[in-house]
Amino acid sequence: MTEKEVVEVPAEGEEEPMQMRKAQQTYEIQVEIDDAPDTLFSWRKLWAFTGPGFLMSIAYLDPGNIESDLQAGAISYFKLIWVLMIAHIMGLLLQRLAARLGVVSGKHMAEVAYSYYPKWPRLVLWILVESAIVGSDMQEVIGTAISFYLLSNGAIPLWAGVLITICDTFTFLFLEKYGVRKFEAFFCFLITMMAITFGYEFGVSAPDAGKMFSGMFVPWCSGCDNNQVMQGVAIIGAVIMPHNFYLHSALVKSRKVDRRRAEKVTEANKYFFIESAFALFVSFIINTLVISVFAQGMYGKTNNNIRDVCYNNTHNDMPNFYKSEFPANDDPIQSDIYHAGIFLGCTFGIFALYVWAVGILACGQSSTMTGTYAGQFAMEGFIQIQLPQWKRILITRSLAILPTLAVVVFSGGIDNISSLNDFLNCLQCLESGIYRNLVDYSVHQLLFLYSWIGTQFGYNAVSIPITVVSAILYIIFIAYLTYYCLVAMEFIPPIKSKWLAEPMYHDFNAPWLETKSAKNSIGSSDSHDYHY
């Protein structure tokens, strides 16, 4: 089978939707798929479709996820690995729906939202997506800056590492010039680096395999307090990234699927699901490695415990300024990316610290470009505007850098950076609920936000009204989107109202039903039952 990269053009008999003509599409170079008849399974076909799922899975491995993992291990031992597994299963189901939407409709989620929602709800969704992307990008900035700091033993200060990230992002633009397949291969290489580096940490720390598998398959958290329950919610918020659904629905368009033929749509959906399942399985393994390492090494430990290890292990070759990062007290150990690296270095030698830093660098760099793509797709879909990628990167990365720099400069630097990551995971958790429209889960998210605000700021005359108003607006918007979801599934009839505009159904087509070849294919045998 040969794979060629072609520029997408509307198939014969398939009209280009109106809003698609308004903006040139990003990622428009496609990989052409072999036209051979589909079989039950073909490795060659799977290879042709492999790529978008791995780019999507990078969002499950960004620095925010890694920090959530190590905190879960340090706070809850092995008890929450089953939550991580369920989060990945939930993510797979949602990513499958996103990919199917892109294949069947030929449009990604932001384009569908443009046709389906009225103007103002659509703009609100766009703002939420952009805020999620900026929040995720801030975590990538933080992780990358910390990795530079650790790799240089403090020679590159945190603020300098933050500034470097605005430059290194542009290097990814050159990768696209070499084609879609090479671009995807590079990100698979970065995922491999994460697997190797975090696998190394797993090997040297040798966690208890029995407890690890028990925590994976026993869905319970015996003796867990409120902090551990909230950590479980944070895992879901960190793993399921809301903007990733928009990204995945657009990335599948990088494969040229003949939508005039129902069997080809079915084939694409099948292989995209297999690829996504494998990619998220790899992501789950990597996340599990991180949880296990810090469950084994940091659970129940105090600052004094780790401080003693740093000073008493004379063979770790750690600089003295690292050893003093853990204060001489019996408070629980601070669990963030920075202190986790120092813990590994003190315990297993400075090489383990460098390996950890390389893994975090791979996480930060790999998730950078996917966030840029998600933002570009969202902008050109929701508001029909496309910016050159260098402008998009500059805007998104600047919005991420400014608040991060403020935290670094004005709030004590690297020791206080984890509180910003906690807030960002909370933000991702809330926005995930908006896209899923699950009312009961939204209640859990609001409780998580209530707990986080109470811990960080306390409740007073300022925070209480802001929290109440935000919660009310959040619930109203969830209800609004739920209405459109129920109408789309034909559970309820549409309500005629100026506030509930009818979707632009003429923007959607089904070319496999409209062309003569598709009609003959479907009508030739009643036994053919295609499921999309």
Coordinates of C-alpha atoms in Angstrom, one line a residue:
M1 CA 0.0 0.0 0.0
T2 CA 1.3 3.4 -0.8
E3 CA 0.4 6.5 1.2
K4 CA 0.3 9.9 -0.5
E5 CA -0.2 13.3 0.9
V6 CA -2.9 15.2 -1.0
V7 CA -4.7 18.5 -0.6
E8 CA -8.3 18.0 0.3
V9 CA -10.9 18.9 -2.2
P10 CA -14.7 18.3 -2.0
A11 CA -15.6 14.8 -3.4
E12 CA -17.7 14.6 -6.5
G13 CA -21.3 15.2 -5.6
E14 CA -20.3 16.6 -2.2
E15 CA -20.8 20.3 -1.7
E16 CA -18.5 22.3 0.5
P17 CA -20.5 23.7 3.4
M18 CA -21.0 27.5 3.4
Q19 CA -18.9 28.4 6.4
M20 CA -16.1 26.1 5.2
R21 CA -15.6 28.4 2.2
K22 CA -14.9 31.3 4.5
A23 CA -11.7 30.2 6.0
Q24 CA -8.8 28.1 4.7
Q25 CA -8.5 25.1 6.9
T26 CA -5.5 24.2 9.0
Y27 CA -3.9 20.7 8.6
E28 CA -5.4 20.4 5.1
I29 CA -2.7 18.1 3.8
Q30 CA -4.1 14.6 3.9
V31 CA -2.9 11.0 3.8
E32 CA -4.7 9.0 1.1
I33 CA -5.9 5.6 2.2
D34 CA -5.7 2.4 0.0
D35 CA -8.9 1.8 -1.8
A36 CA -8.8 -2.0 -1.3
P37 CA -11.9 -3.6 0.1
D38 CA -12.0 -3.7 3.9
T39 CA -11.5 -6.9 5.8
L40 CA -12.1 -7.9 9.4
F41 CA -8.6 -6.4 10.3
S42 CA -5.6 -5.3 8.3
W43 CA -2.3 -4.1 9.8
R44 CA -1.6 -2.1 6.7
K45 CA -4.9 -0.2 7.0
L46 CA -4.3 0.3 10.7
W47 CA -0.9 1.8 10.0
A48 CA -2.4 4.1 7.4
F49 CA -4.9 5.5 10.0
T50 CA -2.3 5.6 12.8
G51 CA -1.3 9.1 13.9
P52 CA -4.2 11.3 14.9
G53 CA -4.9 9.1 18.0
F54 CA -1.4 9.5 19.3
L55 CA -1.4 13.3 18.8
M56 CA -4.7 13.3 20.7
S57 CA -3.2 11.1 23.5
I58 CA -0.5 13.7 24.2
A59 CA -3.1 15.7 26.1
Y60 CA -3.3 12.8 28.6
L61 CA 0.4 13.1 29.2
D62 CA 1.0 16.8 29.6
P63 CA 2.8 18.2 32.7
G64 CA -0.6 18.9 34.5
N65 CA -1.4 15.2 34.2
I66 CA 2.0 14.1 35.5
E67 CA 1.7 16.4 38.5
S68 CA -1.8 15.1 39.2
D69 CA -0.4 11.6 39.0
L70 CA 2.5 12.1 41.5
Q71 CA 0.2 13.9 43.9
A72 CA -2.3 11.0 43.7
G73 CA 0.5 8.6 44.6
A74 CA 1.9 10.8 47.4
I75 CA -1.5 11.5 48.9
S76 CA -3.4 8.3 48.3
Y77 CA -0.8 5.6 47.8
F78 CA -1.9 3.1 45.1
K79 CA -5.6 3.6 46.0
L80 CA -6.6 5.8 43.1
I81 CA -5.2 4.0 40.1
W82 CA -8.6 2.6 39.3
V83 CA -9.9 6.2 39.0
L84 CA -7.1 6.9 36.5
M85 CA -8.2 3.8 34.5
I86 CA -11.9 4.8 34.6
A87 CA -10.9 8.3 33.4
H88 CA -9.0 6.8 30.5
I89 CA -12.0 4.6 29.6
M90 CA -14.3 7.6 29.8
G91 CA -11.8 9.6 27.7
L92 CA -11.7 6.8 25.1
L93 CA -15.5 6.8 24.7
L94 CA -15.6 10.5 24.4
Q95 CA -12.7 10.7 22.0
R96 CA -14.4 8.0 19.9
L97 CA -17.5 10.1 19.6
A98 CA -15.3 13.1 18.6
A99 CA -13.5 11.1 16.0
R100 CA -16.7 9.7 14.6
L101 CA -18.2 13.1 14.3
G102 CA -15.2 14.3 12.3
V103 CA -15.3 11.2 9.9
V104 CA -19.1 11.0 9.4
S105 CA -19.8 14.7 9.1
G106 CA -16.6 15.8 7.5
K107 CA -16.5 18.7 10.0
H108 CA -14.8 19.1 13.3
M109 CA -16.6 20.0 16.6
A110 CA -16.1 23.7 16.4
E111 CA -17.5 23.7 12.8
V112 CA -20.5 21.7 14.0
A113 CA -21.0 24.1 16.9
Y114 CA -21.1 27.0 14.4
S115 CA -24.0 25.4 12.5
Y116 CA -25.8 24.1 15.6
Y117 CA -25.7 26.8 18.3
P118 CA -26.9 30.4 18.2
K119 CA -24.3 33.1 18.2
W120 CA -23.9 33.9 21.9
P121 CA -23.8 30.4 23.3
R122 CA -21.3 29.6 20.5
L123 CA -19.1 32.5 21.6
V124 CA -19.3 31.5 25.2
L125 CA -18.2 28.0 24.2
W126 CA -15.3 29.4 22.2
I127 CA -14.2 31.5 25.1
L128 CA -14.3 28.4 27.4
V129 CA -12.3 26.4 24.9
E130 CA -9.7 29.1 24.6
S131 CA -9.4 29.4 28.3
A132 CA -8.9 25.7 28.6
I133 CA -6.2 25.9 26.0
V134 CA -4.5 28.8 27.7
G135 CA -4.8 26.9 31.0
S136 CA -3.3 23.8 29.5
D137 CA -0.5 25.9 27.9
M138 CA 0.3 27.4 31.3
Q139 CA 0.9 24.0 32.7
E140 CA 3.2 23.2 29.7
V141 CA 5.1 26.4 30.3
I142 CA 5.5 25.5 34.0
G143 CA 6.6 22.0 33.3
T144 CA 9.1 23.0 30.6
A145 CA 10.6 25.8 32.7
I146 CA 11.0 23.4 35.6
S147 CA 12.7 20.8 33.4
F148 CA 15.2 23.5 32.2
Y149 CA 15.9 24.4 35.8
L150 CA 16.5 20.8 36.8
L151 CA 18.6 20.0 33.8
S152 CA 20.8 23.0 34.4
N153 CA 21.0 22.6 38.2
G154 CA 19.5 26.0 38.6
A155 CA 21.7 27.7 36.0
I156 CA 18.6 28.5 34.0
P157 CA 16.3 30.3 36.5
L158 CA 12.6 29.6 36.3
W159 CA 11.7 33.0 34.7
A160 CA 14.3 32.4 32.0
G161 CA 12.8 28.9 31.3
V162 CA 9.4 30.5 31.0
L163 CA 10.7 32.9 28.4
I164 CA 12.5 30.2 26.5
T165 CA 9.2 28.4 25.9
I166 CA 7.9 31.2 23.8
C167 CA 10.7 30.6 21.3
D168 CA 11.0 26.8 21.2
T169 CA 7.3 26.5 20.2
F170 CA 8.0 28.0 16.8
T171 CA 10.4 25.1 16.0
F172 CA 7.5 22.8 15.5
L173 CA 6.2 24.9 12.6
F174 CA 9.1 23.7 10.5
L175 CA 8.2 20.0 11.2
E176 CA 5.0 20.5 9.2
K177 CA 6.9 21.2 6.1
Y178 CA 8.1 17.6 6.0
G179 CA 4.6 16.1 5.8
V180 CA 1.9 14.9 8.1
R181 CA 3.4 11.4 8.7
K182 CA 6.8 12.7 9.7
F183 CA 5.1 15.3 11.9
E184 CA 3.1 12.6 13.7
A185 CA 6.2 10.3 13.9
F186 CA 8.1 13.0 15.8
F187 CA 5.3 13.2 18.5
C188 CA 5.3 9.4 18.7
F189 CA 9.0 9.7 19.4
L190 CA 8.3 12.1 22.3
I191 CA 5.8 9.7 23.7
T192 CA 8.4 7.0 23.5
M193 CA 10.8 9.2 25.4
M194 CA 8.2 9.6 28.2
A195 CA 7.7 5.9 28.4
I196 CA 11.5 5.3 28.6
T197 CA 12.2 8.0 31.2
F198 CA 9.3 7.3 33.5
G199 CA 9.8 3.6 33.0
Y200 CA 13.4 4.0 34.2
E201 CA 12.1 5.7 37.4
F202 CA 9.7 2.9 37.8
G203 CA 12.5 0.4 37.5
V204 CA 14.8 2.0 40.0
S205 CA 12.1 2.6 42.6
A206 CA 10.6 -0.9 42.2
P207 CA 7.1 -0.3 43.5
D208 CA 5.0 -3.1 45.0
A209 CA 3.4 -4.7 42.0
G210 CA 0.7 -6.4 44.1
K211 CA -0.5 -3.1 45.6
M212 CA -0.3 -1.5 42.2
F213 CA -2.6 -4.0 40.6
S214 CA -4.9 -4.0 43.6
G215 CA -5.2 -0.2 43.3
M216 CA -5.9 -0.6 39.6
F217 CA -8.7 -3.2 39.8
V218 CA -10.3 -2.7 43.2
P219 CA -12.7 0.4 42.8
W220 CA -12.6 1.5 46.4
C221 CA -10.6 3.9 48.6
S222 CA -10.7 2.6 52.1
G223 CA -9.8 5.1 54.8
C224 CA -9.7 8.0 52.3
D225 CA -10.5 11.5 53.6
N226 CA -11.8 14.6 51.8
N227 CA -8.3 15.4 50.4
Q228 CA -8.0 12.0 48.7
V229 CA -11.5 12.1 47.3
M230 CA -10.8 15.5 45.8
Q231 CA -7.6 14.2 44.4
G232 CA -9.6 11.5 42.6
V233 CA -11.8 14.2 41.1
A234 CA -8.6 16.1 40.1
I235 CA -7.4 13.1 38.3
I236 CA -10.4 13.1 36.1
G237 CA -10.1 16.8 35.5
A238 CA -6.5 16.5 34.6
V239 CA -6.9 13.5 32.3
I240 CA -10.0 14.5 30.3
M241 CA -9.0 17.7 28.5
P242 CA -12.1 19.5 27.1
H243 CA -10.3 21.1 24.1
N244 CA -8.9 17.7 23.1
F245 CA -12.3 16.6 21.7
Y246 CA -12.2 19.5 19.3
L247 CA -8.6 18.5 18.4
H248 CA -9.4 14.9 17.8
S249 CA -12.4 15.6 15.6
A250 CA -10.2 17.7 13.4
L251 CA -7.1 15.5 13.3
V252 CA -9.0 12.6 11.8
K253 CA -9.6 14.8 8.7
S254 CA -5.9 14.3 8.0
R255 CA -6.9 10.9 6.4
K256 CA -8.7 11.1 3.1
V257 CA -11.9 9.2 3.6
D258 CA -14.3 8.8 0.7
R259 CA -17.5 9.9 2.4
R260 CA -19.5 9.0 -0.7
R261 CA -19.1 5.3 0.3
A262 CA -20.7 4.1 3.5
E263 CA -18.3 1.2 3.8
K264 CA -15.3 3.6 3.8
V265 CA -16.8 5.7 6.6
T266 CA -17.4 2.5 8.6
E267 CA -13.8 1.4 7.9
A268 CA -12.3 4.7 9.0
N269 CA -14.3 4.7 12.3
K270 CA -13.2 1.2 13.1
Y271 CA -9.5 1.9 12.6
F272 CA -9.5 5.2 14.3
F273 CA -11.1 3.6 17.3
I274 CA -8.5 0.8 17.4
E275 CA -5.7 3.4 17.1
S276 CA -7.2 5.6 19.8
A277 CA -7.7 2.6 22.2
F278 CA -4.0 1.6 21.8
A279 CA -2.8 5.2 22.2
L280 CA -4.8 5.8 25.4
F281 CA -3.6 2.4 26.7
V282 CA 0.0 3.6 26.3
S283 CA -1.0 6.8 28.1
F284 CA -2.6 4.9 30.9
I285 CA 0.5 2.8 31.4
I286 CA 2.8 5.9 31.5
N287 CA 0.5 7.6 34.0
T288 CA 0.4 4.5 36.1
L289 CA 4.1 4.3 36.2
V290 CA 4.3 7.8 37.6
I291 CA 1.6 7.2 40.3
S292 CA 3.4 4.0 41.4
V293 CA 6.8 5.6 41.7
F294 CA 5.6 8.3 44.1
A295 CA 3.1 6.1 45.9
Q296 CA 6.1 3.9 46.8
G297 CA 8.5 6.7 47.6
M298 CA 6.5 9.7 48.9
Y299 CA 3.3 8.3 50.5
G300 CA 3.2 9.1 54.2
K301 CA 6.6 10.8 54.1
T302 CA 7.4 14.1 55.8
N303 CA 9.9 16.9 54.8
N304 CA 12.3 15.6 57.5
N305 CA 12.2 12.1 56.0
I306 CA 13.2 13.2 52.6
R307 CA 15.7 15.8 54.0
D308 CA 17.4 13.0 55.9
V309 CA 17.7 10.9 52.7
C310 CA 19.1 13.9 50.8
Y311 CA 21.8 14.5 53.3
N312 CA 22.6 10.9 54.4
N313 CA 22.8 9.5 50.9
T314 CA 26.4 10.6 50.2
H315 CA 26.4 8.9 46.8
N316 CA 23.6 10.9 45.1
D317 CA 25.9 13.7 43.9
M318 CA 23.1 16.2 44.5
P319 CA 24.1 19.9 44.8
N320 CA 23.5 21.2 48.4
F321 CA 20.9 23.8 47.4
Y322 CA 18.7 20.9 46.3
K323 CA 19.0 19.2 49.6
S324 CA 17.8 22.2 51.5
E325 CA 14.6 22.4 49.5
F326 CA 12.9 20.2 52.1
P327 CA 12.5 22.2 55.4
A328 CA 13.4 20.6 58.7
N329 CA 9.8 19.9 59.9
D330 CA 7.3 17.1 60.0
D331 CA 4.8 18.5 57.5
P332 CA 3.7 16.3 54.7
I333 CA 6.2 16.4 51.8
Q334 CA 5.3 18.9 49.0
S335 CA 4.3 16.9 45.9
D336 CA 4.9 18.8 42.7
I337 CA 7.0 18.3 39.6
Y338 CA 10.0 20.2 41.0
H339 CA 10.2 18.5 44.5
A340 CA 9.4 15.1 42.9
G341 CA 12.6 15.5 40.8
I342 CA 14.7 16.4 43.9
F343 CA 13.2 13.4 45.7
L344 CA 14.3 11.1 42.9
G345 CA 17.7 12.6 42.8
C346 CA 18.3 12.4 46.5
T347 CA 17.0 8.8 46.6
F348 CA 18.5 7.2 43.5
G349 CA 21.2 9.6 42.4
I350 CA 21.3 12.8 40.3
F351 CA 21.0 10.8 37.1
A352 CA 17.4 9.9 38.1
L353 CA 16.7 13.7 38.5
Y354 CA 18.0 14.3 35.0
V355 CA 16.0 11.5 33.6
W356 CA 12.9 12.9 35.3
A357 CA 13.6 16.3 33.8
V358 CA 14.0 14.9 30.3
G359 CA 10.6 13.2 30.7
I360 CA 8.9 16.4 31.8
L361 CA 10.5 18.3 29.0
A362 CA 9.1 15.7 26.5
C363 CA 5.7 16.1 28.1
G364 CA 5.8 19.9 27.9
Q365 CA 7.1 20.1 24.3
S366 CA 4.8 17.4 22.9
S367 CA 1.7 19.0 24.3
T368 CA 2.6 22.5 23.0
M369 CA 1.8 22.0 19.4
T370 CA -1.4 20.1 19.9
G371 CA -2.7 23.0 22.0
T372 CA -1.8 25.3 19.2
Y373 CA -3.7 23.2 16.7
A374 CA -6.7 22.9 19.0
G375 CA -6.8 26.7 19.3
Q376 CA -6.6 27.2 15.6
F377 CA -9.4 24.7 14.9
A378 CA -11.5 26.4 17.5
M379 CA -11.0 29.8 16.1
E380 CA -11.7 28.9 12.5
G381 CA -14.7 26.9 13.5
F382 CA -16.5 28.9 16.2
I383 CA -15.9 32.4 14.7
Q384 CA -14.7 31.6 11.2
I385 CA -11.3 33.3 11.6
Q386 CA -7.9 31.8 10.8
L387 CA -4.7 33.4 11.9
P388 CA -1.3 32.4 10.7
Q389 CA 0.1 29.8 13.0
W390 CA 3.0 32.0 14.2
K391 CA 0.5 34.6 15.3
R392 CA -1.7 32.0 17.0
I393 CA 1.4 30.6 18.9
L394 CA 2.5 34.1 19.9
I395 CA -1.0 35.0 21.3
T396 CA -1.6 31.7 23.1
R397 CA 1.9 31.4 24.5
S398 CA 1.9 35.1 25.6
L399 CA -1.4 34.6 27.5
A400 CA 0.2 31.6 29.2
I401 CA 3.5 33.2 30.0
L402 CA 2.2 36.5 31.6
P403 CA 0.3 35.0 34.5
T404 CA 3.0 32.3 34.9
L405 CA 5.7 34.9 35.1
A406 CA 3.6 36.9 37.6
V407 CA 3.4 33.8 39.9
V408 CA 7.1 33.1 39.6
V409 CA 8.2 36.7 40.2
F410 CA 5.7 37.8 42.8
S411 CA 4.7 34.7 44.8
G412 CA 8.0 33.2 45.8
G413 CA 9.1 31.5 42.7
I414 CA 9.4 27.8 42.1
D415 CA 8.2 26.6 45.6
N416 CA 4.8 28.1 45.1
I417 CA 4.2 27.2 41.5
S418 CA 2.2 24.1 42.3
S419 CA -0.8 26.1 43.6
L420 CA -1.2 27.5 40.1
N421 CA -1.2 23.9 38.7
D422 CA -3.9 22.9 41.2
F423 CA -6.1 25.8 40.0
L424 CA -5.6 24.9 36.4
N425 CA -6.6 21.3 37.0
C426 CA -9.7 22.6 38.7
L427 CA -10.4 24.8 35.6
Q428 CA -10.0 21.8 33.3
C429 CA -12.3 19.7 35.5
L430 CA -15.1 22.3 35.4
E431 CA -14.9 22.8 31.6
S432 CA -14.8 19.0 31.0
G433 CA -18.3 18.8 32.5
I434 CA -19.6 21.5 30.1
Y435 CA -18.7 19.4 27.1
R436 CA -20.1 16.2 28.6
N437 CA -23.4 17.6 29.9
L438 CA -23.4 15.2 32.9
V439 CA -25.4 16.9 35.7
D440 CA -24.3 14.6 38.5
Y441 CA -20.7 14.9 37.5
S442 CA -21.1 18.7 37.4
V443 CA -22.2 18.6 41.0
H444 CA -19.0 16.8 41.9
Q445 CA -17.1 19.5 40.0
L446 CA -18.8 22.3 41.9
L447 CA -18.0 20.6 45.2
F448 CA -14.4 20.3 44.1
L449 CA -14.4 24.1 43.2
Y450 CA -16.1 24.9 46.6
S451 CA -13.4 22.9 48.4
W452 CA -10.5 24.4 46.4
I453 CA -11.7 28.0 47.0
G454 CA -12.2 27.4 50.7
T455 CA -8.7 26.0 51.0
Q456 CA -7.0 28.7 48.9
F457 CA -8.9 31.8 49.8
G458 CA -11.5 31.0 52.5
Y459 CA -15.1 32.2 52.4
N460 CA -15.8 35.8 53.0
A461 CA -18.0 38.7 51.7
V462 CA -16.1 38.7 48.4
S463 CA -15.5 35.1 47.6
I464 CA -19.0 33.8 48.5
P465 CA -21.0 36.0 46.0
I466 CA -18.5 35.3 43.3
T467 CA -18.7 31.6 43.9
V468 CA -22.6 31.6 44.0
V469 CA -23.0 33.6 40.9
S470 CA -20.4 31.5 39.0
A471 CA -22.1 28.3 40.1
I472 CA -25.6 29.6 39.0
L473 CA -24.3 30.7 35.5
Y474 CA -22.5 27.4 35.2
I475 CA -25.6 25.3 35.9
I476 CA -27.7 27.5 33.5
F477 CA -25.3 27.0 30.7
I478 CA -25.1 23.2 31.4
A479 CA -29.0 23.1 31.2
Y480 CA -28.9 25.1 27.9
L481 CA -26.5 22.8 26.2
T482 CA -28.4 19.8 27.6
Y483 CA -31.5 21.0 25.8
Y484 CA -29.7 21.0 22.5
C485 CA -28.3 17.5 23.2
L486 CA -31.7 16.1 23.9
V487 CA -33.1 17.7 20.8
A488 CA -30.3 16.2 18.7
M489 CA -31.0 12.8 20.1
E490 CA -34.8 13.3 19.4
F491 CA -35.7 12.8 23.1
I492 CA -37.7 16.0 23.1
P493 CA -39.1 18.2 20.3
P494 CA -37.5 21.6 19.6
I495 CA -39.0 24.6 21.3
K496 CA -39.8 27.5 19.0
S497 CA -38.2 30.5 20.7
K498 CA -35.8 33.3 19.7
W499 CA -33.6 32.2 22.6
L500 CA -33.5 28.6 21.3
A501 CA -32.6 29.0 17.6
E502 CA -33.0 26.0 15.3
P503 CA -29.7 24.6 14.0
M504 CA -28.6 25.2 10.4
Y505 CA -29.3 21.6 9.3
H506 CA -28.5 22.5 5.7
D507 CA -24.8 22.7 6.6
F508 CA -24.8 18.9 7.2
N509 CA -24.8 16.3 4.4
A510 CA -24.6 12.6 3.9
P511 CA -22.8 12.1 0.6
W512 CA -22.9 8.3 0.9
L513 CA -26.7 8.5 0.7
E514 CA -26.7 11.2 -2.1
T515 CA -24.5 9.6 -4.7
K516 CA -25.5 7.0 -7.1
S517 CA -22.7 4.6 -6.1
A518 CA -23.7 4.9 -2.5
K519 CA -27.4 4.3 -3.2
N520 CA -26.5 1.2 -5.3
S521 CA -24.2 0.0 -2.5
I522 CA -26.9 0.4 0.2
G523 CA -29.8 -0.8 -1.9
S524 CA -28.1 -3.8 -3.4
S525 CA -28.6 -5.9 -0.3
D526 CA -30.8 -5.5 2.7
S527 CA -28.2 -7.3 4.8
H528 CA -25.8 -4.4 4.7
D529 CA -26.3 -2.4 8.0
Y530 CA -23.7 0.3 8.4
H531 CA -23.2 1.8 11.8
Y532 CA -21.4 5.0 12.2

